[in-house]
Short mmCIF file of C-alpha atoms and ligand atoms in Angstrom, two decimals:
data_model
loop_
_atom_site.label_atom_id
_atom_site.label_comp_id
_atom_site.label_asym_id
_atom_site.label_seq_id
_atom_site.Cartn_x
_atom_site.Cartn_y
_atom_site.Cartn_z
CA MET A 1446 262.25 166.67 179.71
CA ASN A 1447 264.56 163.86 178.72
CA LYS A 1448 265.28 163.57 175.02
CA ILE A 1449 265.39 160.24 173.22
CA VAL A 1450 266.69 159.77 169.69
CA HIS A 1451 265.37 156.86 167.61
CA ILE A 1452 267.71 155.86 164.80
CA VAL A 1453 266.12 153.93 161.94
CA GLY A 1454 266.88 153.40 158.27
CA ALA A 1455 265.36 150.20 156.87
CA ARG A 1456 261.79 148.99 156.32
CA PRO A 1457 261.41 146.72 159.36
CA GLN A 1458 262.84 149.43 161.64
CA PHE A 1459 260.05 151.91 160.86
CA ILE A 1460 257.61 149.16 161.81
CA LYS A 1461 259.46 148.23 165.02
CA MET A 1462 259.83 151.86 166.11
CA THR A 1463 256.10 152.64 165.90
CA PRO A 1464 254.82 151.01 169.13
CA LEU A 1465 257.72 152.32 171.22
CA TYR A 1466 257.48 155.82 169.78
CA ASN A 1467 253.77 155.84 170.64
CA ALA A 1468 254.33 154.44 174.14
CA LEU A 1469 256.87 157.19 174.92
CA ARG A 1470 254.85 160.08 173.43
CA GLU A 1471 253.76 161.75 176.69
CA SER A 1472 256.87 161.02 178.73
CA VAL A 1473 259.91 162.27 176.80
CA ASP A 1474 260.92 164.48 173.89
CA GLN A 1475 261.56 162.30 170.86
CA VAL A 1476 263.69 162.84 167.78
CA ILE A 1477 263.71 160.50 164.78
CA ILE A 1478 266.85 160.18 162.69
CA HIS A 1479 266.43 158.29 159.41
CA THR A 1480 269.76 157.14 158.01
CA GLY A 1481 268.38 157.02 154.46
CA GLN A 1482 269.43 153.38 153.95
CA HIS A 1483 265.99 152.70 152.44
CA TYR A 1484 264.65 155.56 150.38
CA ASP A 1485 262.11 154.38 147.78
CA PHE A 1486 258.58 155.52 148.64
CA ASP A 1487 257.39 151.94 149.12
CA MET A 1488 260.42 151.03 151.29
CA SER A 1489 260.23 154.10 153.55
CA ASP A 1490 257.70 156.98 153.35
CA ILE A 1491 254.74 154.65 153.01
CA PHE A 1492 255.34 153.39 156.56
CA PHE A 1493 255.58 156.87 158.11
CA ASP A 1494 252.30 157.73 156.36
CA GLU A 1495 250.28 154.66 157.21
CA LEU A 1496 251.63 154.05 160.72
CA ASN A 1497 251.10 157.67 161.78
CA ILE A 1498 254.57 158.36 163.03
CA PRO A 1499 256.03 161.83 162.49
CA GLU A 1500 258.33 162.53 159.59
CA PRO A 1501 261.97 162.05 160.58
CA ASP A 1502 263.60 165.14 162.10
CA TYR A 1503 266.73 164.36 160.07
CA ASN A 1504 267.49 162.22 157.06
CA LEU A 1505 271.19 161.38 156.71
CA GLU A 1506 270.61 160.34 153.08
CA ILE A 1507 273.29 157.67 153.04
CA GLY A 1508 271.56 155.77 150.20
CA SER A 1509 272.82 152.43 148.92
CA GLY A 1510 276.38 151.14 148.91
CA LYS A 1511 278.73 148.49 150.22
CA HIS A 1512 278.56 147.63 153.91
CA GLY A 1513 281.65 149.62 154.89
CA GLU A 1514 280.62 152.61 152.84
CA GLN A 1515 277.11 152.66 154.26
CA THR A 1516 278.22 152.17 157.85
CA ALA A 1517 280.98 154.77 157.60
CA LYS A 1518 278.61 157.37 156.17
CA ILE A 1519 276.17 156.75 159.01
CA ILE A 1520 278.87 157.12 161.66
CA THR A 1521 280.19 160.36 160.16
CA ARG A 1522 276.83 162.00 159.51
CA LEU A 1523 275.20 160.82 162.74
CA GLU A 1524 278.01 162.04 164.96
CA GLU A 1525 277.27 165.62 163.98
CA LYS A 1526 273.52 165.30 164.67
CA LEU A 1527 273.99 163.54 167.99
CA MET A 1528 276.45 166.17 169.18
CA LYS A 1529 273.83 168.77 168.37
CA GLU A 1530 270.87 166.96 169.92
CA LYS A 1531 272.67 165.64 173.04
CA PRO A 1532 270.11 162.93 173.80
CA SER A 1533 269.60 161.25 177.19
CA LEU A 1534 269.73 157.99 175.30
CA ILE A 1535 269.41 156.60 171.81
CA ILE A 1536 267.38 153.63 170.57
CA VAL A 1537 268.42 151.30 167.76
CA TYR A 1538 266.43 148.45 166.27
CA GLY A 1539 267.29 145.05 164.86
CA ASP A 1540 270.40 144.24 162.88
CA THR A 1541 270.92 146.38 159.80
CA ASP A 1542 273.92 148.47 158.81
CA SER A 1543 271.93 151.42 160.18
CA THR A 1544 271.80 149.69 163.57
CA LEU A 1545 275.55 149.08 163.57
CA GLY A 1546 276.52 152.58 162.39
CA ALA A 1547 274.24 154.19 164.96
CA ALA A 1548 275.53 151.99 167.79
CA ILE A 1549 279.16 152.79 167.00
CA ALA A 1550 278.59 156.54 166.65
CA SER A 1551 276.59 156.71 169.88
CA SER A 1552 279.01 154.53 171.81
CA LYS A 1553 281.97 156.77 170.95
CA LEU A 1554 279.99 159.81 172.08
CA ASN A 1555 278.98 158.04 175.31
CA PHE A 1556 275.26 158.27 174.78
CA PRO A 1557 273.51 155.30 176.42
CA ILE A 1558 272.27 152.84 173.82
CA VAL A 1559 269.06 150.83 173.95
CA HIS A 1560 268.98 147.87 171.58
CA VAL A 1561 265.53 146.65 170.63
CA GLU A 1562 265.65 143.04 169.40
CA SER A 1563 268.82 142.33 171.32
CA GLY A 1564 270.33 138.85 171.64
CA VAL A 1565 268.96 137.53 168.36
CA ARG A 1566 271.50 135.19 166.73
CA SER A 1567 271.67 132.99 163.65
CA PHE A 1568 275.18 131.70 164.50
CA ASN A 1569 276.02 132.27 160.85
CA ARG A 1570 278.78 134.85 160.75
CA LYS A 1571 278.61 135.04 156.98
CA MET A 1572 275.40 137.04 157.29
CA PRO A 1573 276.10 140.76 157.52
CA GLU A 1574 273.31 141.02 160.09
CA GLU A 1575 275.08 138.67 162.52
CA THR A 1576 278.10 140.99 162.81
CA ASN A 1577 275.75 143.94 163.23
CA ARG A 1578 273.92 142.19 166.08
CA ILE A 1579 277.02 141.04 167.93
CA VAL A 1580 278.77 144.41 167.81
CA THR A 1581 275.61 146.35 168.67
CA ASP A 1582 274.92 144.14 171.68
CA ARG A 1583 278.51 144.52 172.82
CA VAL A 1584 278.23 148.33 173.01
CA ALA A 1585 274.55 148.60 174.02
CA ASP A 1586 273.68 149.61 177.58
CA ILE A 1587 270.12 148.29 177.75
CA HIS A 1588 269.14 145.07 176.01
CA PHE A 1589 265.53 144.45 175.06
CA ALA A 1590 265.44 140.75 174.18
CA PRO A 1591 262.33 139.58 172.33
CA THR A 1592 262.43 135.97 173.60
CA LYS A 1593 263.97 133.74 176.25
CA THR A 1594 266.26 132.32 173.57
CA ALA A 1595 267.64 135.82 172.98
CA VAL A 1596 268.22 136.34 176.71
CA ASN A 1597 270.15 133.05 176.83
CA ASN A 1598 272.25 134.06 173.83
CA LEU A 1599 273.24 137.30 175.56
CA ASN A 1600 274.03 135.54 178.83
CA LYS A 1601 276.25 133.03 176.99
CA GLU A 1602 278.22 135.98 175.60
CA GLY A 1603 278.67 137.34 179.13
CA ILE A 1604 276.05 140.07 178.73
CA ASN A 1605 273.98 139.91 181.91
CA ARG A 1606 273.39 143.48 183.02
CA PHE A 1607 270.32 145.41 181.84
CA VAL A 1608 269.01 142.43 179.90
CA TYR A 1609 265.21 142.30 179.80
CA ASN A 1610 262.89 139.81 178.14
CA THR A 1611 260.33 142.38 177.02
CA GLY A 1612 258.58 140.32 174.36
CA ASP A 1613 258.80 141.06 170.65
CA ILE A 1614 257.81 144.54 169.52
CA MET A 1615 256.69 143.19 166.14
CA TYR A 1616 253.96 141.34 167.99
CA ASP A 1617 252.72 144.65 169.48
CA ILE A 1618 252.15 146.24 166.12
CA LEU A 1619 250.82 143.04 164.59
CA LYS A 1620 248.29 142.65 167.40
CA MET A 1621 247.13 146.25 166.97
CA ASN A 1622 246.58 145.77 163.25
CA LEU A 1623 245.24 142.21 163.14
CA THR A 1624 241.74 143.18 164.25
CA LYS A 1625 241.69 145.89 161.59
CA ILE A 1626 242.37 143.45 158.77
CA GLU A 1627 239.82 140.76 159.66
CA HIS A 1628 237.33 142.31 157.25
CA LYS A 1629 239.72 143.35 154.54
CA LYS A 1630 239.57 140.29 152.35
CA ALA A 1631 238.29 142.58 149.60
CA LEU A 1632 241.87 143.59 148.88
CA LEU A 1633 242.44 140.11 147.50
CA GLN A 1634 240.11 140.91 144.60
CA GLN A 1635 242.58 143.53 143.45
CA TYR A 1636 245.03 140.70 142.84
CA ASN A 1637 242.42 138.19 141.77
CA LEU A 1638 243.34 135.97 144.71
CA ASN A 1639 241.08 133.77 146.83
CA GLU A 1640 241.40 133.28 150.58
CA GLY A 1641 243.57 130.29 151.48
CA LYS A 1642 244.33 129.59 147.82
CA TYR A 1643 247.59 131.37 147.09
CA ILE A 1644 251.22 131.49 148.17
CA LEU A 1645 252.93 134.69 149.32
CA VAL A 1646 256.63 134.91 148.48
CA THR A 1647 259.36 137.35 149.57
CA VAL A 1648 263.11 137.12 148.95
CA HIS A 1649 265.79 139.68 149.79
CA ARG A 1650 268.69 138.18 151.80
CA GLU A 1651 272.10 139.03 150.43
CA ALA A 1652 273.09 135.35 150.10
CA ASN A 1653 269.85 134.43 148.33
CA THR A 1654 270.34 137.15 145.73
CA GLU A 1655 273.77 135.87 144.69
CA LYS A 1656 273.57 134.49 141.14
CA ASP A 1657 273.66 130.72 141.79
CA ASN A 1658 271.35 130.83 144.77
CA LEU A 1659 268.86 133.14 143.11
CA GLU A 1660 268.79 130.90 140.03
CA LYS A 1661 267.90 127.90 142.19
CA ILE A 1662 265.15 129.77 144.00
CA ILE A 1663 263.67 131.16 140.80
CA SER A 1664 263.83 127.76 139.14
CA ALA A 1665 261.72 126.32 141.99
CA LEU A 1666 259.29 129.25 142.13
CA SER A 1667 258.71 129.00 138.40
CA GLN A 1668 257.55 125.38 138.83
CA ILE A 1669 254.81 126.21 141.36
CA GLU A 1670 251.37 125.88 139.82
CA GLU A 1671 249.23 127.55 142.49
CA PRO A 1672 248.64 131.32 142.39
CA VAL A 1673 251.65 133.18 143.77
CA VAL A 1674 251.95 136.82 144.82
CA PHE A 1675 255.49 138.13 145.13
CA PRO A 1676 256.11 141.70 146.42
CA LEU A 1677 259.57 142.29 145.03
CA HIS A 1678 262.28 143.86 147.21
CA PRO A 1679 264.39 146.36 145.18
CA ARG A 1680 267.59 144.37 145.81
CA THR A 1681 266.00 141.26 144.33
CA LYS A 1682 264.49 143.18 141.43
CA LYS A 1683 267.91 144.55 140.56
CA LYS A 1684 269.50 141.10 140.68
CA LEU A 1685 266.71 139.43 138.68
CA VAL A 1686 267.28 141.97 135.93
CA GLN A 1687 271.08 141.73 136.16
CA TYR A 1688 271.05 137.91 135.89
CA ASN A 1689 268.27 137.88 133.30
CA LEU A 1690 265.95 135.81 135.48
CA LEU A 1691 262.87 137.99 135.64
CA TYR A 1692 261.42 136.53 132.44
CA LYS A 1693 261.18 133.10 134.11
CA LEU A 1694 258.58 134.50 136.48
CA ILE A 1695 256.71 137.13 134.54
CA GLY A 1696 255.87 134.70 131.78
CA ARG A 1697 253.81 132.58 134.18
CA ARG A 1698 250.09 133.27 134.47
CA ASN A 1699 249.85 132.13 138.11
CA MET A 1700 252.66 134.47 139.21
CA GLN A 1701 252.06 138.10 140.19
CA ILE A 1702 255.17 140.14 140.75
CA ILE A 1703 254.21 143.35 142.53
CA ASN A 1704 256.03 146.30 144.07
CA PRO A 1705 256.72 146.20 147.81
CA VAL A 1706 253.50 146.93 149.69
CA GLY A 1707 252.68 148.82 152.89
CA TYR A 1708 252.54 147.12 156.28
CA VAL A 1709 248.76 146.67 156.50
CA GLU A 1710 248.53 145.40 152.93
CA MET A 1711 251.33 142.94 153.68
CA LEU A 1712 249.50 141.64 156.75
CA ILE A 1713 246.38 141.11 154.66
CA LEU A 1714 248.36 139.19 152.05
CA GLU A 1715 249.95 137.11 154.83
CA LYS A 1716 246.78 136.43 156.76
CA PHE A 1717 244.72 135.09 153.87
CA SER A 1718 247.48 133.10 152.18
CA ARG A 1719 247.71 129.30 152.29
CA LEU A 1720 251.45 129.38 152.69
CA ILE A 1721 254.31 131.85 152.95
CA VAL A 1722 257.71 131.31 151.33
CA THR A 1723 260.25 133.82 152.61
CA ASP A 1724 263.76 134.59 153.82
CA SER A 1725 262.58 137.55 155.90
CA GLY A 1726 263.11 137.49 159.65
CA GLY A 1727 260.03 139.55 160.42
CA ILE A 1728 257.74 137.61 158.11
CA GLN A 1729 258.71 134.27 159.71
CA LYS A 1730 257.51 135.65 163.03
CA GLU A 1731 254.33 137.13 161.58
CA ALA A 1732 253.50 133.83 159.87
CA TYR A 1733 253.84 131.99 163.18
CA ILE A 1734 251.73 134.49 165.12
CA ILE A 1735 249.01 134.64 162.47
CA GLY A 1736 249.08 130.85 162.01
CA VAL A 1737 250.13 130.51 158.38
CA PRO A 1738 252.67 127.79 157.48
CA CYS A 1739 256.06 129.21 156.56
CA ILE A 1740 258.79 127.80 154.32
CA THR A 1741 262.03 129.63 155.03
CA LEU A 1742 264.63 130.01 152.29
CA ARG A 1743 267.54 129.72 154.70
CA GLU A 1744 269.68 127.00 156.25
CA GLU A 1745 269.20 128.39 159.75
CA THR A 1746 266.89 130.81 161.50
CA GLU A 1747 267.07 133.18 164.44
CA TRP A 1748 263.49 132.20 165.29
CA VAL A 1749 264.19 128.58 166.17
CA LYS A 1750 261.03 128.03 168.19
CA THR A 1751 258.88 128.60 165.10
CA VAL A 1752 260.64 125.57 163.59
CA ASP A 1753 260.57 123.54 166.83
CA ASP A 1754 256.82 124.10 167.08
CA GLY A 1755 256.37 122.77 163.55
CA TRP A 1756 255.12 125.95 161.83
CA ASN A 1757 258.29 126.84 159.95
CA ILE A 1758 260.48 124.63 157.77
CA LEU A 1759 263.99 125.49 156.57
CA VAL A 1760 264.79 124.58 152.97
CA GLY A 1761 267.77 126.81 152.20
CA ASN A 1762 267.83 127.50 148.48
CA ASP A 1763 267.39 123.85 147.48
CA ALA A 1764 264.79 123.78 144.69
CA ASP A 1765 263.69 120.18 145.34
CA LYS A 1766 263.25 120.73 149.06
CA LEU A 1767 261.29 123.89 148.39
CA LEU A 1768 258.94 122.24 145.91
CA LYS A 1769 258.45 119.23 148.21
CA ALA A 1770 257.62 121.53 151.12
CA VAL A 1771 255.16 123.52 149.01
CA LYS A 1772 253.27 120.25 148.39
CA GLU A 1773 253.70 118.48 151.70
CA PHE A 1774 254.34 120.88 154.58
CA HIS A 1775 251.31 120.93 156.88
CA PRO A 1776 251.96 122.20 160.41
CA ARG A 1777 250.26 120.34 163.21
CA GLY A 1778 251.85 121.61 166.45
CA ARG A 1779 250.23 124.07 168.83
CA ARG A 1780 251.52 127.62 168.63
CA LYS A 1781 252.61 129.24 171.88
CA ASN A 1782 253.25 132.74 173.22
CA ILE A 1783 256.91 132.68 172.28
CA PHE A 1784 256.89 136.36 171.35
CA GLY A 1785 255.30 137.60 174.58
CA ASP A 1786 251.86 139.11 174.92
CA GLY A 1787 252.01 142.06 172.53
CA ASN A 1788 252.76 144.58 175.28
CA SER A 1789 256.49 144.85 174.85
CA ALA A 1790 256.49 148.61 174.17
CA ILE A 1791 254.89 149.24 177.58
CA ASN A 1792 257.53 147.04 179.20
CA MET A 1793 260.27 148.93 177.35
CA LYS A 1794 258.84 152.28 178.34
CA LYS A 1795 258.84 151.35 182.06
CA ILE A 1796 262.47 150.27 181.87
CA ILE A 1797 263.57 153.35 179.92
CA ILE A 1798 261.84 155.72 182.34
CA ALA A 1799 263.31 153.89 185.34
CA TYR A 1800 266.79 154.08 183.77
CA LEU A 1801 266.42 157.79 183.04
CA ASN A 1802 265.36 158.30 186.68
CA GLY A 1803 268.54 156.60 187.85
CA ASP A 1804 266.89 153.35 188.96
CA THR A 1805 269.55 150.90 187.83
CA ASP A 1806 268.05 147.93 189.70
CA TYR A 1807 264.74 147.95 187.89
CA LYS A 1808 263.23 144.47 187.64
CA LEU A 1809 260.66 143.71 184.97
CA ASP A 1810 257.92 141.58 186.42
CA ILE A 1811 256.73 139.49 183.50
CA ASN A 1812 256.61 135.80 182.83
CA HIS A 1813 256.89 134.44 179.31
C1 LIG B 1231 268.61 145.54 154.59
C2 LIG B 1231 269.28 144.89 155.78
C3 LIG B 1231 268.59 143.56 156.08
C4 LIG B 1231 267.10 143.75 156.23
C5 LIG B 1231 266.53 144.48 155.03
C6 LIG B 1231 265.08 144.79 155.26
C7 LIG B 1231 271.70 145.32 156.03
C8 LIG B 1231 273.04 144.76 155.88
N1 LIG B 1231 270.70 144.59 155.51
O1 LIG B 1231 268.81 144.69 153.47
O2 LIG B 1231 269.12 143.03 157.28
O3 LIG B 1231 266.51 142.48 156.35
O4 LIG B 1231 267.24 145.71 154.84
O5 LIG B 1231 264.39 145.02 154.07
O6 LIG B 1231 271.51 146.38 156.58
N2 LIG B 1231 267.43 149.50 147.24
C9 LIG B 1231 266.66 150.33 146.48
N3 LIG B 1231 265.80 151.18 147.12
C10 LIG B 1231 265.71 151.26 148.47
C11 LIG B 1231 266.54 150.40 149.24
C12 LIG B 1231 267.38 149.53 148.60
O7 LIG B 1231 266.70 150.31 145.25
O8 LIG B 1231 264.90 152.05 148.99
C13 LIG B 1231 268.33 148.53 146.53
C14 LIG B 1231 269.72 149.11 146.22
O9 LIG B 1231 270.12 148.60 145.01
C15 LIG B 1231 270.55 148.51 147.35
C16 LIG B 1231 269.89 147.16 147.58
O10 LIG B 1231 268.50 147.38 147.37
O11 LIG B 1231 271.91 148.38 146.99
C17 LIG B 1231 270.11 146.60 148.96
O12 LIG B 1231 269.71 147.54 149.96
P1 LIG B 1231 270.38 147.49 151.42
O13 LIG B 1231 269.70 148.48 152.27
O14 LIG B 1231 271.86 147.57 151.32
O15 LIG B 1231 270.09 146.03 151.89
P2 LIG B 1231 268.71 145.23 152.01
O16 LIG B 1231 268.78 144.05 151.13
O17 LIG B 1231 267.57 146.17 151.83
N1 LIG B 1232 256.79 144.08 154.77
C1 LIG B 1232 255.97 145.06 154.20
N2 LIG B 1232 255.87 145.10 152.85
C2 LIG B 1232 256.52 144.23 152.02
C3 LIG B 1232 257.35 143.25 152.62
C4 LIG B 1232 257.47 143.22 153.99
O1 LIG B 1232 255.37 145.85 154.93
O2 LIG B 1232 256.36 144.33 150.79
C5 LIG B 1232 256.90 144.02 156.24
C6 LIG B 1232 256.65 142.67 156.83
O3 LIG B 1232 255.27 142.47 157.06
C7 LIG B 1232 257.43 142.75 158.12
C8 LIG B 1232 258.65 143.55 157.72
O4 LIG B 1232 258.25 144.30 156.57
O5 LIG B 1232 256.72 143.44 159.12
C9 LIG B 1232 259.81 142.65 157.39
O6 LIG B 1232 260.80 143.38 156.72
P1 LIG B 1232 261.85 142.71 155.74
O7 LIG B 1232 261.35 141.41 155.26
O8 LIG B 1232 262.20 143.75 154.74
O9 LIG B 1232 263.13 142.55 156.67
P2 LIG B 1232 263.59 141.52 157.81
O10 LIG B 1232 262.48 141.31 158.75
O11 LIG B 1232 264.03 140.27 157.12
O12 LIG B 1232 264.77 142.22 158.40
#
């Protein structure tokens, strides 16, 4: 049997891997390598537990560090494991330092690379993720683009071979779980929240956790009067403590700062909120699909169609714009199937199997 190695390391990658791992279960041997980039229980193990994916076969335990340090550790430690496992191909997800390290290590060892969420661009090279995406796409052999926009981005960079618009894998897992959460409003009681009457906030981007930017965001958040629930990413927690900003939030009775939550709990908090304020890539997409208005704490987004369709508004870290949007942003446009039909893992499986069988002319017959 062919052997496929999935390389993951950060919260959204455990989520993205799940549908593809499940789709490939009967067809190939699968190995999971966790880089160890995220390691807290609520940033890592919780997802393996609740999403029913096997424990990683290896954990490279790279931990936290600067970009170069993290990426270098992944390359060094992964090389050894890949030489041992000798996979038929490897799969990387998204745009983290784990994605980049894995792509470089695999490329040098000549293992074919599949990039899930290929072609996504912000056109902001200051973001660490943008470098990770560009380099990964350059060395990847098979490109699974989530949207037409992503396909176009790849084509503009001269990447035309083995580019497939599979749809977005985050929609697959969202679709599977949405029906399960319809009746789970009860969870809101735990937080004393009422359906449609609270704001869900997440912040973790590197730029937004720099002192000046974080101060502006916290100043705006601390002026919101509606109930707010804020699952705090460990990076942001660390910075709020370092810059002595946490007190501005915890003193407010309408503000609940909570630890990061599991995937299903997060979907429940998203689904029943009035509004989401975030700088997360994944949460912008989820907000659009679920139909909750989203205010994005960035100047640009990779998910431009969510803005074009009127369901997402970009406010950067401008406190006035954020507060105005909290009061006045009411989407009106119709949402479309911009992320496919929720069957992207099946599309990816067909392509991977065809590739492993030597069919290099495989055409994916879908239309979105
Ligand atoms: C990373 C990705 C980002 C992705 C995000 C998903 C890169 C460059 N960034 O950002 O694209 O959107 O994951 O959540 O890869 N920390 C802990 N415990 C953990 C993990 C992190 O305390 O389990 C703290 C450490 O202080 C660490 C900091 O968070 O230095 C940042 O973690 P890191 O993985 O470098 O970046 P993220 O902000 O999580
Ligand atoms: N998420 C979660 N718990 C949280 C915050 C986010 O399960 O406390 C999920 C969220 O629903 C989405 C994914 O994690 O599926 C997004 O990850 P994150 O915001 O960390 O990274 P990004 O998408 O920006 O890379």
